[in-house]
Amino acid sequence: MPSPALIYMDNHATTRTDPRVVEAMLPYFSEEYGNAGSVSHHFGDVARTAVEVATASLAFNIGADPQEIVFTSGATESNNLAIRGVADRNQRRGRHLVSVRTEHRAVLGPLERLGPRDFDVTLLGVEQQHSLDGKASPRAGWLDPEKIAEAIREDTFLVSVMLANNEIGVIQPIAEIAAVCRHRGVLLHCDATQAVGKIPVNVRDLGIDLMSFSAHKIYGPKGIGALFVRQGNPVVRFTPQITGGGQQEGRRSGTLNVPGIVGFAKALELCEAEMPTEQARLAELRNRLFAGFQQNLRGVELCGPDLSSAADHPLRLPGNLNVAFGDVDGEALLLEMENLAVSSGATCSSHEPGPSHVLLALGMSEDLARSSLRFGLGRFNTAAEGDAAVETVSTAVKKLRKMG
Ligand code: PMP
């Protein structure tokens, strides 16, 4: 018997590179293969021009200037460059940083490395999954900007808050947080890896000083990302973390990934052009999935914020759904559903043993966190796949509950 078609719903982990992106990249492998740093011949000129055009496009699409873009290998490196780079350079102001318990490991990791170096890190809590009366909170996972204001001290030099969460899709009030930081003279870094290309992101409107983002989350290639570093007053100072040939004004050395940069820019252009229709389509598909689970199964709980928040001020990424099924183990569920690619709150990544730190930060019990699945819906998911996923999950949950 042929196995049922595979359904990919793990678009927060990574996305399929859009064929239109691949097409834009192709000439820069075997035809226009010059080094953008070669100033003495045609090959270098062509590569440099491609990088300039792509950089201008990327910058435009996030409301930045081209000189404010530093290319990296991805958002992990961008976060490291922002946090470690600013920490290495801004010690005169103090040694205190503020961030949030629900940040991605790519932010928490560099912060942890600062601890033993005599930096002091405050990690803030977020709105809990359940209010005191046991009801699910419509803003679960949300960070109150007031908390930032309370946490900033005389010696605070950096605040790092993500724009959209990779597990529960919650969108943080970055403009309000940025206003607090600016008022107190503290730099704001934002990990916008899950937000760019999915919701409107304009660094000037938001008031961000440094922002990380990555191509492979937006139907671009893996291995290319960027850090936006605001120019102008007050100056954002940071120490480069990768030194060598002095590329990118010494801010990040290494030969530029020309095909990657071209693909990154094309990927963001496509996301921007398709955003209004895609946001509505994904939110509808996502809501249909959740309604299907509720109809077929008892004890289904939405993890994270409401699905129904106002379209002009959404609290959650349109393609994100995180559901606790209760009385089942997410890992066992994954094994039961061979044709469905999603991820489980039991292990938020294969590198992190135990239940997801994000779900635990919401105050969820380990058992409830372990019973959750994360659905990351994306460009290539269809309504038919949504219906098939509801069937697959419902059948698997029922089977495991019977066995349990
Ligand atoms: N930050 C967030 C919020 C992410 O979701 C991810 C990817 N899971 C990263 C950072 C790391 O991005 P990259 O894979 O480009 O290093």
PDB file of C-alpha atoms in Angstrom, residues 84-304:
ATOM      1  CA  ARG A  84      27.951  39.449  23.018  1.00  0.00           C
ATOM      2  CA  GLY A  85      29.054  42.243  20.718  1.00  0.00           C
ATOM      3  CA  VAL A  86      27.192  44.947  22.668  1.00  0.00           C
ATOM      4  CA  ALA A  87      28.213  43.412  26.019  1.00  0.00           C
ATOM      5  CA  ASP A  88      31.883  43.434  25.040  1.00  0.00           C
ATOM      6  CA  ARG A  89      31.682  47.082  24.086  1.00  0.00           C
ATOM      7  CA  ASN A  90      29.310  48.768  26.510  1.00  0.00           C
ATOM      8  CA  GLN A  91      30.714  47.852  29.873  1.00  0.00           C
ATOM      9  CA  ARG A  92      31.271  51.424  30.937  1.00  0.00           C
ATOM     10  CA  ARG A  93      27.539  51.936  31.303  1.00  0.00           C
ATOM     11  CA  GLY A  94      27.196  48.834  33.479  1.00  0.00           C
ATOM     12  CA  ARG A  95      26.857  45.085  33.459  1.00  0.00           C
ATOM     13  CA  HIS A  96      23.117  44.479  33.563  1.00  0.00           C
ATOM     14  CA  LEU A  97      20.953  43.026  30.777  1.00  0.00           C
ATOM     15  CA  VAL A  98      17.216  42.346  30.680  1.00  0.00           C
ATOM     16  CA  SER A  99      15.514  39.636  28.668  1.00  0.00           C
ATOM     17  CA  VAL A 100      12.606  37.188  28.914  1.00  0.00           C
ATOM     18  CA  ARG A 101      12.215  33.555  29.969  1.00  0.00           C
ATOM     19  CA  THR A 102      10.400  32.637  26.766  1.00  0.00           C
ATOM     20  CA  GLU A 103      13.195  33.768  24.422  1.00  0.00           C
ATOM     21  CA  HIS A 104      14.687  31.338  21.914  1.00  0.00           C
ATOM     22  CA  ARG A 105      17.768  29.370  22.980  1.00  0.00           C
ATOM     23  CA  ALA A 106      19.727  31.461  20.495  1.00  0.00           C
ATOM     24  CA  VAL A 107      19.202  34.425  22.858  1.00  0.00           C
ATOM     25  CA  LEU A 108      19.273  32.575  26.175  1.00  0.00           C
ATOM     26  CA  GLY A 109      22.516  30.786  25.214  1.00  0.00           C
ATOM     27  CA  PRO A 110      24.634  33.917  24.697  1.00  0.00           C
ATOM     28  CA  LEU A 111      23.073  35.464  27.824  1.00  0.00           C
ATOM     29  CA  GLU A 112      24.079  32.414  29.871  1.00  0.00           C
ATOM     30  CA  ARG A 113      27.639  32.762  28.625  1.00  0.00           C
ATOM     31  CA  LEU A 114      27.743  36.297  30.063  1.00  0.00           C
ATOM     32  CA  GLY A 115      26.866  35.163  33.593  1.00  0.00           C
ATOM     33  CA  PRO A 116      30.304  33.767  34.497  1.00  0.00           C
ATOM     34  CA  ARG A 117      31.869  36.943  33.081  1.00  0.00           C
ATOM     35  CA  ASP A 118      30.296  39.029  35.854  1.00  0.00           C
ATOM     36  CA  PHE A 119      27.348  40.256  33.875  1.00  0.00           C
ATOM     37  CA  ASP A 120      23.997  40.268  35.602  1.00  0.00           C
ATOM     38  CA  VAL A 121      21.005  39.050  33.581  1.00  0.00           C
ATOM     39  CA  THR A 122      17.367  39.542  34.604  1.00  0.00           C
ATOM     40  CA  LEU A 123      14.936  37.193  32.852  1.00  0.00           C
ATOM     41  CA  LEU A 124      11.357  38.421  33.056  1.00  0.00           C
ATOM     42  CA  GLY A 125       8.251  36.269  33.303  1.00  0.00           C
ATOM     43  CA  VAL A 126       5.256  36.542  30.977  1.00  0.00           C
ATOM     44  CA  GLU A 127       1.481  36.381  31.282  1.00  0.00           C
ATOM     45  CA  GLN A 128       0.566  32.880  32.479  1.00  0.00           C
ATOM     46  CA  GLN A 129      -1.454  30.290  30.576  1.00  0.00           C
ATOM     47  CA  HIS A 130      -4.079  30.141  33.317  1.00  0.00           C
ATOM     48  CA  SER A 131      -5.355  32.987  35.459  1.00  0.00           C
ATOM     49  CA  LEU A 132      -5.865  32.374  39.167  1.00  0.00           C
ATOM     50  CA  ASP A 133      -9.423  31.112  38.612  1.00  0.00           C
ATOM     51  CA  GLY A 134      -8.065  28.436  36.232  1.00  0.00           C
ATOM     52  CA  LYS A 135      -9.311  30.067  33.013  1.00  0.00           C
ATOM     53  CA  ALA A 136      -7.010  30.235  29.977  1.00  0.00           C
ATOM     54  CA  SER A 137      -5.577  33.733  29.610  1.00  0.00           C
ATOM     55  CA  PRO A 138      -6.233  35.389  26.222  1.00  0.00           C
ATOM     56  CA  ARG A 139      -2.781  36.994  26.450  1.00  0.00           C
ATOM     57  CA  ALA A 140      -0.767  33.978  27.610  1.00  0.00           C
ATOM     58  CA  GLY A 141       2.912  34.513  26.832  1.00  0.00           C
ATOM     59  CA  TRP A 142       2.613  38.279  26.527  1.00  0.00           C
ATOM     60  CA  LEU A 143       5.189  40.573  28.136  1.00  0.00           C
ATOM     61  CA  ASP A 144       3.873  43.650  29.880  1.00  0.00           C
ATOM     62  CA  PRO A 145       6.090  46.664  28.911  1.00  0.00           C
ATOM     63  CA  GLU A 146       5.673  47.860  32.508  1.00  0.00           C
ATOM     64  CA  LYS A 147       7.883  44.950  33.540  1.00  0.00           C
ATOM     65  CA  ILE A 148      10.678  46.264  31.350  1.00  0.00           C
ATOM     66  CA  ALA A 149      10.347  49.697  32.953  1.00  0.00           C
ATOM     67  CA  GLU A 150      10.577  48.120  36.418  1.00  0.00           C
ATOM     68  CA  ALA A 151      13.556  45.911  35.515  1.00  0.00           C
ATOM     69  CA  ILE A 152      15.789  48.595  34.003  1.00  0.00           C
ATOM     70  CA  ARG A 153      18.438  49.822  36.446  1.00  0.00           C
ATOM     71  CA  GLU A 154      21.138  52.487  36.385  1.00  0.00           C
ATOM     72  CA  ASP A 155      23.617  49.891  35.110  1.00  0.00           C
ATOM     73  CA  THR A 156      21.388  48.294  32.435  1.00  0.00           C
ATOM     74  CA  PHE A 157      22.871  48.588  28.937  1.00  0.00           C
ATOM     75  CA  LEU A 158      20.806  46.153  26.846  1.00  0.00           C
ATOM     76  CA  VAL A 159      17.264  44.777  26.675  1.00  0.00           C
ATOM     77  CA  SER A 160      16.577  41.811  24.384  1.00  0.00           C
ATOM     78  CA  VAL A 161      12.983  40.843  23.588  1.00  0.00           C
ATOM     79  CA  MET A 162      11.764  38.757  20.666  1.00  0.00           C
ATOM     80  CA  LEU A 163       9.060  40.056  18.348  1.00  0.00           C
ATOM     81  CA  ALA A 164       7.185  36.768  17.790  1.00  0.00           C
ATOM     82  CA  ASN A 165       7.653  33.530  19.693  1.00  0.00           C
ATOM     83  CA  ASN A 166       8.635  30.390  17.776  1.00  0.00           C
ATOM     84  CA  GLU A 167       6.499  28.051  19.888  1.00  0.00           C
ATOM     85  CA  ILE A 168       3.316  29.881  20.824  1.00  0.00           C
ATOM     86  CA  GLY A 169       3.404  32.678  18.214  1.00  0.00           C
ATOM     87  CA  VAL A 170       2.795  35.449  20.740  1.00  0.00           C
ATOM     88  CA  ILE A 171       3.631  38.895  19.372  1.00  0.00           C
ATOM     89  CA  GLN A 172       5.266  41.163  21.943  1.00  0.00           C
ATOM     90  CA  PRO A 173       4.511  44.905  22.238  1.00  0.00           C
ATOM     91  CA  ILE A 174       7.919  45.900  20.881  1.00  0.00           C
ATOM     92  CA  ALA A 175       7.060  49.527  20.033  1.00  0.00           C
ATOM     93  CA  GLU A 176       5.986  50.128  23.645  1.00  0.00           C
ATOM     94  CA  ILE A 177       9.049  48.298  24.986  1.00  0.00           C
ATOM     95  CA  ALA A 178      11.294  50.329  22.666  1.00  0.00           C
ATOM     96  CA  ALA A 179       9.769  53.579  23.935  1.00  0.00           C
ATOM     97  CA  VAL A 180      10.611  52.558  27.518  1.00  0.00           C
ATOM     98  CA  CYS A 181      14.187  51.657  26.511  1.00  0.00           C
ATOM     99  CA  ARG A 182      14.746  54.880  24.599  1.00  0.00           C
ATOM    100  CA  HIS A 183      13.398  56.952  27.475  1.00  0.00           C
ATOM    101  CA  ARG A 184      15.873  55.227  29.833  1.00  0.00           C
ATOM    102  CA  GLY A 185      18.815  55.354  27.407  1.00  0.00           C
ATOM    103  CA  VAL A 186      19.084  51.562  27.035  1.00  0.00           C
ATOM    104  CA  LEU A 187      19.643  49.738  23.734  1.00  0.00           C
ATOM    105  CA  LEU A 188      16.961  47.322  22.500  1.00  0.00           C
ATOM    106  CA  HIS A 189      17.801  44.151  20.597  1.00  0.00           C
ATOM    107  CA  CYS A 190      14.924  42.240  19.041  1.00  0.00           C
ATOM    108  CA  ASP A 191      14.985  38.679  17.715  1.00  0.00           C
ATOM    109  CA  ALA A 192      12.476  39.045  14.887  1.00  0.00           C
ATOM    110  CA  THR A 193      13.280  35.719  13.227  1.00  0.00           C
ATOM    111  CA  GLN A 194       9.698  34.444  13.351  1.00  0.00           C
ATOM    112  CA  ALA A 195       8.077  37.796  12.618  1.00  0.00           C
ATOM    113  CA  VAL A 196       9.847  39.223   9.576  1.00  0.00           C
ATOM    114  CA  GLY A 197       7.976  38.315   6.391  1.00  0.00           C
ATOM    115  CA  LYS A 198       4.912  37.176   8.328  1.00  0.00           C
ATOM    116  CA  ILE A 199       3.704  40.403   9.925  1.00  0.00           C
ATOM    117  CA  PRO A 200       4.703  43.976   9.020  1.00  0.00           C
ATOM    118  CA  VAL A 201       8.077  44.823  10.583  1.00  0.00           C
ATOM    119  CA  ASN A 202       9.511  48.331  10.303  1.00  0.00           C
ATOM    120  CA  VAL A 203      12.545  48.995  12.489  1.00  0.00           C
ATOM    121  CA  ARG A 204      11.949  52.755  12.582  1.00  0.00           C
ATOM    122  CA  ASP A 205       8.267  52.508  13.512  1.00  0.00           C
ATOM    123  CA  LEU A 206       9.110  49.927  16.156  1.00  0.00           C
ATOM    124  CA  GLY A 207      12.114  51.898  17.479  1.00  0.00           C
ATOM    125  CA  ILE A 208      14.509  48.938  17.527  1.00  0.00           C
ATOM    126  CA  ASP A 209      18.307  49.399  17.778  1.00  0.00           C
ATOM    127  CA  LEU A 210      19.405  45.893  16.744  1.00  0.00           C
ATOM    128  CA  MET A 211      17.302  43.207  15.047  1.00  0.00           C
ATOM    129  CA  SER A 212      18.044  39.590  14.082  1.00  0.00           C
ATOM    130  CA  PHE A 213      16.355  37.744  11.222  1.00  0.00           C
ATOM    131  CA  SER A 214      16.993  34.767   8.996  1.00  0.00           C
ATOM    132  CA  ALA A 215      16.214  33.608   5.438  1.00  0.00           C
ATOM    133  CA  HIS A 216      15.254  29.988   6.008  1.00  0.00           C
ATOM    134  CA  LYS A 217      12.181  30.886   8.042  1.00  0.00           C
ATOM    135  CA  ILE A 218      10.720  32.838   5.124  1.00  0.00           C
ATOM    136  CA  TYR A 219      11.127  30.396   2.219  1.00  0.00           C
ATOM    137  CA  GLY A 220      14.719  31.453   1.615  1.00  0.00           C
ATOM    138  CA  PRO A 221      17.894  29.363   1.844  1.00  0.00           C
ATOM    139  CA  LYS A 222      19.521  28.099   5.032  1.00  0.00           C
ATOM    140  CA  GLY A 223      22.818  29.580   6.205  1.00  0.00           C
ATOM    141  CA  ILE A 224      22.122  33.270   5.663  1.00  0.00           C
ATOM    142  CA  GLY A 225      20.731  35.809   8.094  1.00  0.00           C
ATOM    143  CA  ALA A 226      21.239  39.409   9.079  1.00  0.00           C
ATOM    144  CA  LEU A 227      21.589  41.765  11.984  1.00  0.00           C
ATOM    145  CA  PHE A 228      20.121  45.234  11.588  1.00  0.00           C
ATOM    146  CA  VAL A 229      22.221  47.746  13.529  1.00  0.00           C
ATOM    147  CA  ARG A 230      20.752  51.229  13.708  1.00  0.00           C
ATOM    148  CA  GLN A 231      23.037  54.045  12.608  1.00  0.00           C
ATOM    149  CA  GLY A 232      22.872  57.643  13.834  1.00  0.00           C
ATOM    150  CA  ASN A 233      22.569  59.016  17.324  1.00  0.00           C
ATOM    151  CA  PRO A 234      23.007  57.645  19.872  1.00  0.00           C
ATOM    152  CA  VAL A 235      25.583  55.347  18.259  1.00  0.00           C
ATOM    153  CA  VAL A 236      25.130  51.585  18.689  1.00  0.00           C
ATOM    154  CA  ARG A 237      28.593  50.277  19.571  1.00  0.00           C
ATOM    155  CA  PHE A 238      29.453  46.589  19.366  1.00  0.00           C
ATOM    156  CA  THR A 239      32.573  44.465  19.105  1.00  0.00           C
ATOM    157  CA  PRO A 240      32.756  42.168  16.063  1.00  0.00           C
ATOM    158  CA  GLN A 241      32.694  38.498  17.011  1.00  0.00           C
ATOM    159  CA  ILE A 242      34.192  37.162  13.774  1.00  0.00           C
ATOM    160  CA  THR A 243      37.312  38.953  12.623  1.00  0.00           C
ATOM    161  CA  GLY A 244      39.506  38.357   9.618  1.00  0.00           C
ATOM    162  CA  GLY A 245      39.334  39.909   6.151  1.00  0.00           C
ATOM    163  CA  GLY A 246      37.448  42.978   7.320  1.00  0.00           C
ATOM    164  CA  GLN A 247      34.404  42.494   5.097  1.00  0.00           C
ATOM    165  CA  GLN A 248      31.251  44.474   5.950  1.00  0.00           C
ATOM    166  CA  GLU A 249      33.346  47.326   7.386  1.00  0.00           C
ATOM    167  CA  GLY A 250      34.906  44.876   9.782  1.00  0.00           C
ATOM    168  CA  ARG A 251      31.575  44.281  11.509  1.00  0.00           C
ATOM    169  CA  ARG A 252      31.542  40.622  10.415  1.00  0.00           C
ATOM    170  CA  SER A 253      34.413  39.198   8.427  1.00  0.00           C
ATOM    171  CA  GLY A 254      34.134  36.401   5.906  1.00  0.00           C
ATOM    172  CA  THR A 255      33.437  36.145   2.175  1.00  0.00           C
ATOM    173  CA  LEU A 256      29.869  37.190   1.503  1.00  0.00           C
ATOM    174  CA  ASN A 257      27.395  34.416   0.639  1.00  0.00           C
ATOM    175  CA  VAL A 258      26.276  35.982  -2.635  1.00  0.00           C
ATOM    176  CA  PRO A 259      23.633  33.410  -3.703  1.00  0.00           C
ATOM    177  CA  GLY A 260      22.334  33.336  -0.130  1.00  0.00           C
ATOM    178  CA  ILE A 261      22.021  37.117   0.047  1.00  0.00           C
ATOM    179  CA  VAL A 262      20.256  37.243  -3.338  1.00  0.00           C
ATOM    180  CA  GLY A 263      17.875  34.483  -2.200  1.00  0.00           C
ATOM    181  CA  PHE A 264      17.266  36.156   1.171  1.00  0.00           C
ATOM    182  CA  ALA A 265      16.198  39.393  -0.539  1.00  0.00           C
ATOM    183  CA  LYS A 266      13.974  37.581  -3.053  1.00  0.00           C
ATOM    184  CA  ALA A 267      12.365  35.580  -0.231  1.00  0.00           C
ATOM    185  CA  LEU A 268      11.471  38.708   1.722  1.00  0.00           C
ATOM    186  CA  GLU A 269      10.171  40.452  -1.416  1.00  0.00           C
ATOM    187  CA  LEU A 270       7.774  37.549  -2.033  1.00  0.00           C
ATOM    188  CA  CYS A 271       6.613  37.517   1.597  1.00  0.00           C
ATOM    189  CA  GLU A 272       5.953  41.248   1.535  1.00  0.00           C
ATOM    190  CA  ALA A 273       4.027  41.076  -1.752  1.00  0.00           C
ATOM    191  CA  GLU A 274       1.853  38.182  -0.555  1.00  0.00           C
ATOM    192  CA  MET A 275       1.513  39.156   3.104  1.00  0.00           C
ATOM    193  CA  PRO A 276      -2.057  40.520   3.255  1.00  0.00           C
ATOM    194  CA  THR A 277      -3.668  37.531   1.518  1.00  0.00           C
ATOM    195  CA  GLU A 278      -1.325  35.030   3.143  1.00  0.00           C
ATOM    196  CA  GLN A 279      -1.991  36.312   6.667  1.00  0.00           C
ATOM    197  CA  ALA A 280      -5.735  35.891   6.207  1.00  0.00           C
ATOM    198  CA  ARG A 281      -5.407  32.471   4.542  1.00  0.00           C
ATOM    199  CA  LEU A 282      -3.107  31.083   7.228  1.00  0.00           C
ATOM    200  CA  ALA A 283      -5.211  32.417  10.106  1.00  0.00           C
ATOM    201  CA  GLU A 284      -8.284  30.780   8.584  1.00  0.00           C
ATOM    202  CA  LEU A 285      -6.494  27.469   8.063  1.00  0.00           C
ATOM    203  CA  ARG A 286      -5.089  27.614  11.583  1.00  0.00           C
ATOM    204  CA  ASN A 287      -8.498  28.353  13.136  1.00  0.00           C
ATOM    205  CA  ARG A 288     -10.039  25.529  11.124  1.00  0.00           C
ATOM    206  CA  LEU A 289      -7.449  23.111  12.482  1.00  0.00           C
ATOM    207  CA  PHE A 290      -8.176  24.111  16.060  1.00  0.00           C
ATOM    208  CA  ALA A 291     -11.946  23.941  15.535  1.00  0.00           C
ATOM    209  CA  GLY A 292     -11.472  20.445  14.082  1.00  0.00           C
ATOM    210  CA  PHE A 293      -9.549  19.269  17.155  1.00  0.00           C
ATOM    211  CA  GLN A 294     -12.174  20.732  19.460  1.00  0.00           C
ATOM    212  CA  GLN A 295     -14.918  18.991  17.562  1.00  0.00           C
ATOM    213  CA  ASN A 296     -13.231  15.575  17.508  1.00  0.00           C
ATOM    214  CA  LEU A 297     -11.567  15.446  20.909  1.00  0.00           C
ATOM    215  CA  ARG A 298     -12.284  16.261  24.522  1.00  0.00           C
ATOM    216  CA  GLY A 299      -9.768  18.098  26.722  1.00  0.00           C
ATOM    217  CA  VAL A 300      -8.100  20.109  23.962  1.00  0.00           C
ATOM    218  CA  GLU A 301      -6.357  23.268  25.182  1.00  0.00           C
ATOM    219  CA  LEU A 302      -4.871  26.139  23.196  1.00  0.00           C
ATOM    220  CA  CYS A 303      -1.375  27.044  24.488  1.00  0.00           C
ATOM    221  CA  GLY A 304      -0.457  30.713  24.223  1.00  0.00           C
TER     222      GLY A 304
END
